[in-house]
C-alpha cells in the first residue's frame, strides 16, 4: 500500500521546513503557505515528492539519521517507486498530480546538511516534481492511487 508518510513545507527558501498533518494543494498554484505557492518558474515545480525508502537507504549508507523533512521535499511517501511514474498521474484523496520529472539534489542541500558527496549519492533518487491538476486537501496517511 502506498501512502503519505509526512508532509513538509516552509514559508521561505532559507527557513527550516516543518511537518504538517494536512495541507491544501491548489490547482496551478501549489501548496498553500509553501515557499513555492504561486511562485515557481514552471508548472512542474508546484509540488515535490520523495520516497521514504530512498531516504532510509541514504541514511544507512552514510550512517546517520537525517530527518525526512531535511531533504526539503513537500510530500514523503512510501510503497511506490515515484521514478516509474514520470509523465503519469497519481491521485491522493481528490487531488490529481502529474509527475513531470526527477527532482535532482543540489549543492544547496549538500552544503546545508554538510554531507560530502550528497549530490552524487542522490542522483536519480531525490524525488520528483509534479503539477497540481485538481485542488484539495491531503493528509498524512492518505493512500496514493496511480494510473
Tab-separated table of C-alpha atoms in Angstrom:
chain	number	residue	atom	x	y	z
A	1	UNK	CA	0.000	0.000	0.000
A	2	UNK	CA	1.414	3.363	-0.986
A	3	UNK	CA	0.662	6.322	1.265
A	4	UNK	CA	1.765	9.719	2.514
A	5	UNK	CA	4.147	9.387	5.452
A	6	UNK	CA	4.967	13.074	6.010
A	7	UNK	CA	4.029	16.481	4.607
A	8	UNK	CA	6.676	19.167	4.749
A	9	UNK	CA	6.677	22.882	3.859
A	10	UNK	CA	8.496	26.114	4.597
A	11	UNK	CA	7.388	29.699	4.045
A	12	UNK	CA	10.713	30.851	2.559
A	13	UNK	CA	13.654	29.060	0.992
A	14	UNK	CA	16.051	29.996	3.780
A	15	UNK	CA	13.759	28.874	6.637
A	16	UNK	CA	13.695	25.423	8.180
A	17	UNK	CA	10.977	23.120	6.946
A	18	UNK	CA	8.239	21.789	9.210
A	19	UNK	CA	5.894	18.827	9.235
A	20	UNK	CA	2.149	19.330	8.884
A	21	UNK	CA	-0.646	16.780	9.167
A	22	UNK	CA	-2.733	18.308	6.380
A	23	UNK	CA	-2.266	20.846	3.571
A	24	UNK	CA	-4.331	22.316	0.755
A	25	UNK	CA	-2.986	21.849	-2.775
A	26	UNK	CA	-4.358	24.461	-5.161
A	27	UNK	CA	-4.531	23.758	-8.872
A	28	UNK	CA	-1.919	25.722	-10.839
A	29	UNK	CA	-0.610	27.434	-7.676
A	30	UNK	CA	0.998	24.920	-5.301
A	31	UNK	CA	0.695	24.109	-1.614
A	32	UNK	CA	-0.905	26.940	0.358
A	33	UNK	CA	1.701	28.587	2.660
A	34	UNK	CA	4.668	26.846	0.994
A	35	UNK	CA	7.614	28.835	-0.383
A	36	UNK	CA	6.690	27.938	-3.969
A	37	UNK	CA	2.980	28.748	-3.689
A	38	UNK	CA	2.235	30.788	-6.835
A	39	UNK	CA	5.998	31.437	-7.065
A	40	UNK	CA	7.554	28.941	-9.456
A	41	UNK	CA	9.245	29.119	-12.835
A	42	UNK	CA	7.338	26.222	-14.376
A	43	UNK	CA	4.105	24.353	-13.618
A	44	UNK	CA	6.137	21.221	-12.930
A	45	UNK	CA	7.579	22.862	-9.786
A	46	UNK	CA	4.287	23.190	-7.875
A	47	UNK	CA	4.975	20.279	-5.515
A	48	UNK	CA	7.818	17.843	-4.841
A	49	UNK	CA	7.624	14.247	-3.641
A	50	UNK	CA	10.257	11.785	-2.449
A	51	UNK	CA	10.279	8.124	-1.455
A	52	UNK	CA	10.809	7.465	2.239
A	53	UNK	CA	12.637	4.279	1.264
A	54	UNK	CA	15.293	6.257	-0.671
A	55	UNK	CA	15.952	8.454	2.372
A	56	UNK	CA	16.243	5.365	4.583
A	57	UNK	CA	18.768	3.787	2.175
A	58	UNK	CA	20.744	7.044	2.050
A	59	UNK	CA	20.816	7.324	5.862
A	60	UNK	CA	22.002	3.740	6.146
A	61	UNK	CA	24.806	4.405	3.620
A	62	UNK	CA	26.107	7.432	5.493
A	63	UNK	CA	25.493	6.029	8.983
A	64	UNK	CA	23.346	8.992	10.050
A	65	UNK	CA	19.693	9.700	10.667
A	66	UNK	CA	18.932	12.797	8.610
A	67	UNK	CA	15.293	13.764	9.197
A	68	UNK	CA	12.915	13.284	6.270
A	69	UNK	CA	11.978	16.977	6.349
A	70	UNK	CA	15.614	17.991	5.945
A	71	UNK	CA	15.552	16.715	2.351
A	72	UNK	CA	13.213	19.667	1.657
A	73	UNK	CA	10.645	17.782	-0.425
A	74	UNK	CA	6.964	18.504	0.213
A	75	UNK	CA	5.474	15.027	0.363
A	76	UNK	CA	7.330	11.993	1.685
A	77	UNK	CA	5.635	8.806	0.534
A	78	UNK	CA	6.156	5.079	0.907
A	79	UNK	CA	5.176	1.989	-1.033
A	80	UNK	CA	5.638	3.141	-4.645
A	81	UNK	CA	8.661	3.993	-6.739
A	82	UNK	CA	7.941	7.538	-7.907
A	83	UNK	CA	10.571	7.440	-10.645
A	84	UNK	CA	8.445	4.919	-12.563
A	85	UNK	CA	5.612	7.456	-12.724
A	86	UNK	CA	7.340	10.313	-14.547
A	87	UNK	CA	4.837	11.639	-17.133
A	88	UNK	CA	1.990	9.842	-15.364
A	89	UNK	CA	-0.677	10.868	-12.873
A	90	UNK	CA	-1.267	9.941	-9.251
A	91	UNK	CA	-4.308	10.618	-7.088
A	92	UNK	CA	-4.274	11.430	-3.375
A	93	UNK	CA	-7.800	11.846	-1.985
A	94	UNK	CA	-9.420	14.087	-4.649
A	95	UNK	CA	-6.141	15.700	-5.699
A	96	UNK	CA	-4.611	14.687	-9.019
A	97	UNK	CA	-0.906	15.296	-9.600
A	98	UNK	CA	1.022	14.899	-12.828
A	99	UNK	CA	4.616	13.873	-12.227
A	100	UNK	CA	6.761	15.723	-14.742
A	101	UNK	CA	10.401	14.989	-13.945
A	102	UNK	CA	13.012	13.843	-11.488
A	103	UNK	CA	13.969	16.403	-8.864
A	104	UNK	CA	17.737	16.146	-8.650
A	105	UNK	CA	19.666	17.010	-5.490
A	106	UNK	CA	21.526	20.315	-5.335
A	107	UNK	CA	24.635	21.799	-3.786
A	108	UNK	CA	22.418	23.910	-1.509
A	109	UNK	CA	21.150	20.742	0.184
A	110	UNK	CA	24.626	19.208	0.285
A	111	UNK	CA	26.024	22.315	1.992
A	112	UNK	CA	23.032	22.754	4.313
A	113	UNK	CA	23.315	19.176	5.584
A	114	UNK	CA	27.137	19.231	5.473
A	115	UNK	CA	27.281	15.812	3.838
A	116	UNK	CA	30.098	15.472	1.301
A	117	UNK	CA	29.064	13.776	-1.965
A	118	UNK	CA	25.356	14.039	-1.137
A	119	UNK	CA	24.590	15.223	-4.666
A	120	UNK	CA	26.444	12.292	-6.207
A	121	UNK	CA	24.799	9.752	-3.869
A	122	UNK	CA	21.260	11.017	-4.504
A	123	UNK	CA	21.299	11.444	-8.287
A	124	UNK	CA	18.048	9.933	-9.621
A	125	UNK	CA	16.961	9.133	-6.035
A	126	UNK	CA	15.954	12.554	-4.784
A	127	UNK	CA	12.292	12.626	-5.696
A	128	UNK	CA	10.096	14.106	-8.404
A	129	UNK	CA	8.439	17.383	-9.362
A	130	UNK	CA	4.728	17.498	-10.033
A	131	UNK	CA	1.931	19.745	-11.219
A	132	UNK	CA	-1.355	20.022	-9.330
A	133	UNK	CA	-4.211	19.230	-11.742
A	134	UNK	CA	-7.065	19.387	-9.204
A	135	UNK	CA	-7.306	21.144	-5.841
A	136	UNK	CA	-7.994	19.631	-2.442
A	137	UNK	CA	-6.740	18.685	0.982
A	138	UNK	CA	-4.279	15.860	1.541
A	139	UNK	CA	-3.245	14.399	4.884
A	140	UNK	CA	-0.602	12.176	6.399
A	141	UNK	CA	-1.731	8.575	5.971
A	142	UNK	CA	-3.677	9.180	2.747
A	143	UNK	CA	-3.377	6.387	0.199
A	144	UNK	CA	-1.924	7.032	-3.251
A	145	UNK	CA	-3.555	5.691	-6.406
A	146	UNK	CA	-1.604	5.558	-9.644
A	147	UNK	CA	-2.753	5.469	-13.253
